Coordinates of C-alpha atoms and ligand atoms in Angstrom, one line a residue:
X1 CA 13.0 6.1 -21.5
X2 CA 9.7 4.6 -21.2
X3 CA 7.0 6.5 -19.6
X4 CA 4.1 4.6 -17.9
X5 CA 1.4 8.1 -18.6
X6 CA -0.8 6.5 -20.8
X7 CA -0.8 3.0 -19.9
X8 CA -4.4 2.1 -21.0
X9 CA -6.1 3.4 -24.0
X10 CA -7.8 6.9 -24.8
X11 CA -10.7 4.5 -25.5
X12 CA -10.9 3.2 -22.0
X13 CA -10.5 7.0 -20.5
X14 CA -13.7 8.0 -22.9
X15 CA -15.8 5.1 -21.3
X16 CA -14.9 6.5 -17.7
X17 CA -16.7 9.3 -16.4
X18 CA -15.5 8.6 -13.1
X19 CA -13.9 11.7 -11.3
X20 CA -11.0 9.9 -9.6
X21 CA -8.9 12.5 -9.0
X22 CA -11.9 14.2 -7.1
X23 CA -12.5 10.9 -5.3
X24 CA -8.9 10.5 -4.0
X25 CA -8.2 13.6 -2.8
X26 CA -11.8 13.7 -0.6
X27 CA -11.1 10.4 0.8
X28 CA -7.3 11.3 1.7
X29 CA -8.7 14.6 3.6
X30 CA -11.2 12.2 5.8
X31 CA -8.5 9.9 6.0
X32 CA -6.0 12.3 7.2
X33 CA -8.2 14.1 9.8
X34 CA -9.2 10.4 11.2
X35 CA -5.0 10.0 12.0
X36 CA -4.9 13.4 13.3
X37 CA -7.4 12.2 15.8
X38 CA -6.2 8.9 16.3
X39 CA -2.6 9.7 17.4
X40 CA -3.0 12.0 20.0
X41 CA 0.6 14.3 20.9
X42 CA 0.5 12.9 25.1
X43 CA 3.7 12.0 27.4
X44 CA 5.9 10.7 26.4
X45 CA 6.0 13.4 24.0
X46 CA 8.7 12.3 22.0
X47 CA 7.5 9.1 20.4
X48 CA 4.3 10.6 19.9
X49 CA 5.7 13.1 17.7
X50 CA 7.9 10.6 16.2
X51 CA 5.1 8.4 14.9
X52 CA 3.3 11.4 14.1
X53 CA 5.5 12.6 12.0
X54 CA 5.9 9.6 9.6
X55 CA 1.8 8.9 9.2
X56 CA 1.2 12.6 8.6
X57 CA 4.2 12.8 6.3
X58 CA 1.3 12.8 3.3
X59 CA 1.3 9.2 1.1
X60 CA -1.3 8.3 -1.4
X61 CA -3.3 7.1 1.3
X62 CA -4.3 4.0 -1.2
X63 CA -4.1 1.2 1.5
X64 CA -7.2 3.5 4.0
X65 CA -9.0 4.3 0.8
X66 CA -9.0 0.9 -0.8
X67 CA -10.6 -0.3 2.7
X68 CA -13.1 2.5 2.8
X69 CA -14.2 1.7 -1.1
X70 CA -14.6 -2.2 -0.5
X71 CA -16.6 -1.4 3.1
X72 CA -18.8 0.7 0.8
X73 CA -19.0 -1.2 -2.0
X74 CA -20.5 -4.1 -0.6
X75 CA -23.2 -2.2 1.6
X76 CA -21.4 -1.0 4.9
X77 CA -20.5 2.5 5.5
X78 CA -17.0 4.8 6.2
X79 CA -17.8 4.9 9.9
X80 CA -18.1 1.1 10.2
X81 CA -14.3 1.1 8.4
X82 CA -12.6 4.0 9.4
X83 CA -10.7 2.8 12.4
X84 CA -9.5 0.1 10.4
X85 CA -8.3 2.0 7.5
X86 CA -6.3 4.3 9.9
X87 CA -5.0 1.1 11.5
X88 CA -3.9 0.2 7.9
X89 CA -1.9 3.1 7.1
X90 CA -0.1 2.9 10.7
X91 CA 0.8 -0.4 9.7
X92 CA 2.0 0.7 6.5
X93 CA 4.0 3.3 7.8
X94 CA 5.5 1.1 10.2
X95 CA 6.8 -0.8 7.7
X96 CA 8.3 2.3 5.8
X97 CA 10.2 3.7 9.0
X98 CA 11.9 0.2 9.3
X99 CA 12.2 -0.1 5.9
X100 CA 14.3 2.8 5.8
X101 CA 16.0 2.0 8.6
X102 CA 20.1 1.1 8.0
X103 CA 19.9 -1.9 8.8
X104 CA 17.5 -2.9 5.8
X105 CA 16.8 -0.7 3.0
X106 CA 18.8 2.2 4.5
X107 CA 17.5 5.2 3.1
X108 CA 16.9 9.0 4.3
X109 CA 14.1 10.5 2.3
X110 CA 10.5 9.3 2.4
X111 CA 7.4 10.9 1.2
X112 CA 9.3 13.8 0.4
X113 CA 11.0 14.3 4.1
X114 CA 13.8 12.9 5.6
X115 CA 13.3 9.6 7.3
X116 CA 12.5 9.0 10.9
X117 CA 15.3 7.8 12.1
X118 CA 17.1 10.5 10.2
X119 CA 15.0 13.1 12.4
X120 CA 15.0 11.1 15.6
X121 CA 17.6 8.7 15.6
X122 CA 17.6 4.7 15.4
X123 CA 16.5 4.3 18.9
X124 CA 13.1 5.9 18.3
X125 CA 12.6 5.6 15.2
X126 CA 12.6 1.4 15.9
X127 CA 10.4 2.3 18.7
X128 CA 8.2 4.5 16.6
X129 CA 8.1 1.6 14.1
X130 CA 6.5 -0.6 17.2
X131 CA 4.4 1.8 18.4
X132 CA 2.7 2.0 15.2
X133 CA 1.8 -1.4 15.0
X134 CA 0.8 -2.4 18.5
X135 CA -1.2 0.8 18.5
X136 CA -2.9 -0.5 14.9
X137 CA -4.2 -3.5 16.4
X138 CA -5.5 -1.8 19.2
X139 CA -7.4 1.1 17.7
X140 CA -9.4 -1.4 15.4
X141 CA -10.5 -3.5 18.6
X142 CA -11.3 -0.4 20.6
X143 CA -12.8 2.2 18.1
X144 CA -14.6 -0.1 15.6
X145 CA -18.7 0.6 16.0
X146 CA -21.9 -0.3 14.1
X147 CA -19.8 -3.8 13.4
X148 CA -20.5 -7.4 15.3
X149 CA -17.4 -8.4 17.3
X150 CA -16.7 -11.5 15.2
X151 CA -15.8 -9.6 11.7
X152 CA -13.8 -7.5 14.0
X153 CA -12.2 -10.2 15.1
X154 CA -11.7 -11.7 11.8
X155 CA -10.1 -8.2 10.4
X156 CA -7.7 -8.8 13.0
X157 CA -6.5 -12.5 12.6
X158 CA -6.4 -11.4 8.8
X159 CA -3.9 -8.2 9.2
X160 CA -2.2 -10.1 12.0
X161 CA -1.7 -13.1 9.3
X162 CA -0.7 -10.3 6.8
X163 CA 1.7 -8.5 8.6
X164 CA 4.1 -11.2 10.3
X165 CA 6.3 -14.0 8.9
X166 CA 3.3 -15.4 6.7
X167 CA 3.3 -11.8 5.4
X168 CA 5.1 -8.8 5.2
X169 CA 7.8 -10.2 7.5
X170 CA 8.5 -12.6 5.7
X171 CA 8.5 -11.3 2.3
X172 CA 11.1 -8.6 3.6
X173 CA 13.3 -11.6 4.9
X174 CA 13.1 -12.9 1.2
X175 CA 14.1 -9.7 0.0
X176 CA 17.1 -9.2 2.0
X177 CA 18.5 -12.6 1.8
X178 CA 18.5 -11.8 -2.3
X179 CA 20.4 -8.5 -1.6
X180 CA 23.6 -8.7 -4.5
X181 CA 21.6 -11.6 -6.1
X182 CA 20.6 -9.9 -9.8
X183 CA 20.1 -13.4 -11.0
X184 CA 17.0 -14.7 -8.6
X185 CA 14.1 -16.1 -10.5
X186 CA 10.8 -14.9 -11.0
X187 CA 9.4 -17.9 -8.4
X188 CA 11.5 -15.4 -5.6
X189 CA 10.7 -12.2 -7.1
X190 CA 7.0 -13.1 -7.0
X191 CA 7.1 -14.5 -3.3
X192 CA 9.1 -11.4 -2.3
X193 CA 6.3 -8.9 -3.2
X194 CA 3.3 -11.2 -3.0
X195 CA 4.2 -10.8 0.6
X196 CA 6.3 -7.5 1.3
X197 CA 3.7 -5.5 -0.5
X198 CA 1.0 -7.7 -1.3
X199 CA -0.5 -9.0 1.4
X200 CA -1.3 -5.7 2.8
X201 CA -2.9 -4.5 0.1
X202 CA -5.2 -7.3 -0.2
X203 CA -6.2 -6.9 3.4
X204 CA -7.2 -3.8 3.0
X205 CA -9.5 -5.0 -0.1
X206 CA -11.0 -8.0 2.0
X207 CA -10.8 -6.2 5.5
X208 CA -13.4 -3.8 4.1
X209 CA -15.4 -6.5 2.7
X210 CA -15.2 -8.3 5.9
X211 CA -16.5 -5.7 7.9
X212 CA -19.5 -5.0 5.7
X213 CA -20.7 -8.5 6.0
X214 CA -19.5 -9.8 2.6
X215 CA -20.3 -13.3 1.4
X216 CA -17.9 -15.3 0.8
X217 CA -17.6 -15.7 -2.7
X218 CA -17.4 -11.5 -3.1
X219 CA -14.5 -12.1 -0.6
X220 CA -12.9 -13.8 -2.9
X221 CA -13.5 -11.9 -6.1
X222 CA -11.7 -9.0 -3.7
X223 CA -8.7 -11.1 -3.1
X224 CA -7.9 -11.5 -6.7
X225 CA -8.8 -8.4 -7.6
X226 CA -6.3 -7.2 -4.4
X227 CA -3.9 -9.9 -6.0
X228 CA -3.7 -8.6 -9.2
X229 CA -3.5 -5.3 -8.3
X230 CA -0.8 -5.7 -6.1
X231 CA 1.4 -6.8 -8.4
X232 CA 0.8 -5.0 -10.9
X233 CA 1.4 -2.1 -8.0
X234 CA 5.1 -3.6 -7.4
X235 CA 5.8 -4.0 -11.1
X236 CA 4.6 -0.2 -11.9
X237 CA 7.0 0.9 -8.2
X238 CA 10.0 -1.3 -10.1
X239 CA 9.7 0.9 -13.1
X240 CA 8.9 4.0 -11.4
X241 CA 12.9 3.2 -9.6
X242 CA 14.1 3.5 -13.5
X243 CA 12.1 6.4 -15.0
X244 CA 10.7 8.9 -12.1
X245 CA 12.8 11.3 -9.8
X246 CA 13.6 11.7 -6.5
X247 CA 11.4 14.7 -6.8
X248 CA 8.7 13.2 -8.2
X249 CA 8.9 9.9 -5.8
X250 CA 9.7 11.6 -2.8
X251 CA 12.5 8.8 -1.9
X252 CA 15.7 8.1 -3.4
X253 CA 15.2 7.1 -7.0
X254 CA 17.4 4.4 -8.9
X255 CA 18.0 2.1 -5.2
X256 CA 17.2 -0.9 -7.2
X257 CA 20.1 -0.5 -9.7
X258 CA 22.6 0.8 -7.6
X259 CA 21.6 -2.2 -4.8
X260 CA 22.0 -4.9 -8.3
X261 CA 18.5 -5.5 -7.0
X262 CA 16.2 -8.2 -9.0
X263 CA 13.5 -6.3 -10.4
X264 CA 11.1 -7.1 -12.7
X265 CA 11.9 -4.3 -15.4
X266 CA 15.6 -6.6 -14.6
X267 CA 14.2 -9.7 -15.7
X268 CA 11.5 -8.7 -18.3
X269 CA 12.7 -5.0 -19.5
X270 CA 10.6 -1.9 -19.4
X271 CA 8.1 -2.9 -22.1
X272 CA 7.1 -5.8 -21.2
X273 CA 6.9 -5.0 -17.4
X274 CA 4.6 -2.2 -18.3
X275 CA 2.3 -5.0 -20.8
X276 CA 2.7 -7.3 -17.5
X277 CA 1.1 -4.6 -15.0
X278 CA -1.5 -3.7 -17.9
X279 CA -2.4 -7.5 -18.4
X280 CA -3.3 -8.0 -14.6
X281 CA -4.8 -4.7 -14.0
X282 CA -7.0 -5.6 -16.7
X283 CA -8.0 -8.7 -14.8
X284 CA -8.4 -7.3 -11.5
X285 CA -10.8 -4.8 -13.5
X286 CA -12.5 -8.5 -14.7
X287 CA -12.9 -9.3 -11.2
X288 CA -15.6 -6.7 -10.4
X289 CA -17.8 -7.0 -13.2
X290 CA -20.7 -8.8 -10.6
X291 CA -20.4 -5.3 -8.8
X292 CA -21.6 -3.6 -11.3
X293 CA -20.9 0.1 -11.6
X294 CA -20.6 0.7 -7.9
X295 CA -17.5 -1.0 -8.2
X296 CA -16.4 2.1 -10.4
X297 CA -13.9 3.5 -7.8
X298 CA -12.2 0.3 -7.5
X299 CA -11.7 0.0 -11.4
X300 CA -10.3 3.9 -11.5
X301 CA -8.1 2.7 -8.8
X302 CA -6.8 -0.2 -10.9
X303 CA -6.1 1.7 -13.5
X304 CA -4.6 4.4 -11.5
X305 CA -1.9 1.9 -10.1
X306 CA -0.3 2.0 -13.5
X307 CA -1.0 5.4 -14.7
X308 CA 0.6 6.9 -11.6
X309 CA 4.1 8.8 -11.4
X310 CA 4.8 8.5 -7.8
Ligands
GRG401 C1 8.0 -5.2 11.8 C2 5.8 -6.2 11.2 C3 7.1 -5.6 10.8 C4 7.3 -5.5 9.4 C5 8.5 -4.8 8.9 C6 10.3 -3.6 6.9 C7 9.3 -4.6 6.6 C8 8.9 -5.6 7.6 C9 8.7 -4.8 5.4 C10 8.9 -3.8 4.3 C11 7.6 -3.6 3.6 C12 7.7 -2.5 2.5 C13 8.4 -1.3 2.9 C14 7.2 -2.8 1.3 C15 7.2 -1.8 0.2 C16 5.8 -1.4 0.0 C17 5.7 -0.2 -1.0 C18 5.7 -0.5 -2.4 C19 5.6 1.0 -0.4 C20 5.3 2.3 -1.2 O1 3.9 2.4 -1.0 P1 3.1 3.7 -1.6 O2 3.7 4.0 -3.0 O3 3.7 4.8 -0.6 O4 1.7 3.5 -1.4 P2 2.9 6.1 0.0 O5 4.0 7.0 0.6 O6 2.1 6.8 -1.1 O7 2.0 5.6 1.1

């Protein structure tokens, strides 16, 4: 079995004195207490605590803090991103509780807990799924300070573009329609996550940027960073499915065999999906070298996309 520790060289750990581990964590507590806040427990009671209970379930919290670095990295500040990196991880919860639901991925652990609708039903957890997202869109128009109403505005076309059929949507549509289908080629794998997973993650790169005021060509050294990492973040979850446990993942492990899903560890094998996630980590890492080294939580989270275990 191939383990993806390691995945860059001691050479490359030497050269970073970057304390990412520290960096995380400190960024998951703000982000944590800012979701506390943001979901209040009001009547109807019930959904409240339904939705609560899947976006305090824990998470890496990498979609928040990726907005938070970017907003930071290109001269704003946490306040001026904060509501939307809360709004980010709603949205990406959202799209866990459905994902789990039975009618798509079917599953009943996540982040370590059982799923939603294992805890309140179908009904509600659908309902929590909705809630989630409306309320998404809603906080970032409403909380967002310190930030001229057209970026705003822009953040929202952008997630809203992100997360329907153009998006997410429609890279889960993709994926289901290829259910059974080991044989699909790399054209529909690629779509499939370049959308499903993809798209939000480089939203919450360029969102960040956005609301700092970023020109446009830093904008786009963002997106292909986001781009590359988000792949790379798909191939490393696809290999994770072979090698981690349930433990370890906090969700069923092996789905993607047992469903004869196309993965890319499927098409390529584990070696060369774990050179494939290296190669574009690498140029995501290539894409921030105008930042200079403020840009060095950005690269540590690059790299930590393919030295992670969960
Ligand atoms: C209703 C708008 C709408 C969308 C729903 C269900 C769906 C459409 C899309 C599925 C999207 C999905 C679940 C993609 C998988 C993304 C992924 C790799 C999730 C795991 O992310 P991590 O590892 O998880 O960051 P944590 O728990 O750490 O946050």
């Amino acid at each position: 079995m191939v383990s993806i520790k390691n995945i860059h060289s001691p050479q490359q750990e030497e050269e970073s004195t970057f304390d990412l581990s520290a960096y995380l964590a400190g960024r998951q507590v703000q982000v944590e207490a800012a979701l506390d806040r943001a979901i209040p427990l009001t009547y109807p009671e019930k959904i409240y605590e339904a939705m609560r209970y899947s976006v305090l379930a824990g998470g890496k919290r990498l979609r928040p803090i990726l907005c938070l670095a970017t907003c930071e990295l290109t001269g704003g500040t946490l306040e001026m991103a904060m509501p939307t990196a809360c709004a980010l991880e709603m949205i990406h919860t959202m799209s866990l509780i459905h994902d789990d639901l039975p009618a798509m991925d079917n599953d009943d652990y996540r982040r370590g807990k059982l799923t939603n609708h294992k805890v309140y039903g179908e009904d509600i957890a659908i309902l929590a799924g909705d809630g989630l997202l409306a309320y998404a869109f809603e906080f970032i128009a409403g909380q967002t300070q310190g930030v001229p109403a057209e970026r705003v505005l822009q953040v929202i076309a952008k997630l809203g573009n992100a997360v329907g059929a153009a998006g997410l949507v429609g890279g889960q549509v993709v994926d289901l329609e290829s259910e059974g289908k080991p044989d699909i080629s790399l054209e529909t794998l690629n779509f499939i996550h370049t959308h499903k997973t993809g798209a939000l993650l480089e939203s919450c790169v360029v969102c960040g940027a956005i609301l700092a005021g970023s020109p446009a060509e830093d904008l786009q050294r963002l997106s292909r960073y986001a781009q590359n990492i988000g792949l790379a973040f798909q191939i490393v979850d696809d290999i994770l499915d072979i090698t981690a446990t349930q433990e370890a993942l906090g969700k069923t492990a092996g789905k993607d065999l047992q469903a004869q899903k196309a993965t890319y560890p499927s098409l390529w094998g584990l070696e060369e999906s774990e050179r494939q996630a290296r190669q574009l980590v690498e140029a995501a890492k290539a894409e921030l070298a105008s930042f200079g080294p403020k840009a060095q939580p950005l690269q540590a989270i690059a790299d930590f996309i393919t030295n992670r275990n969960h």
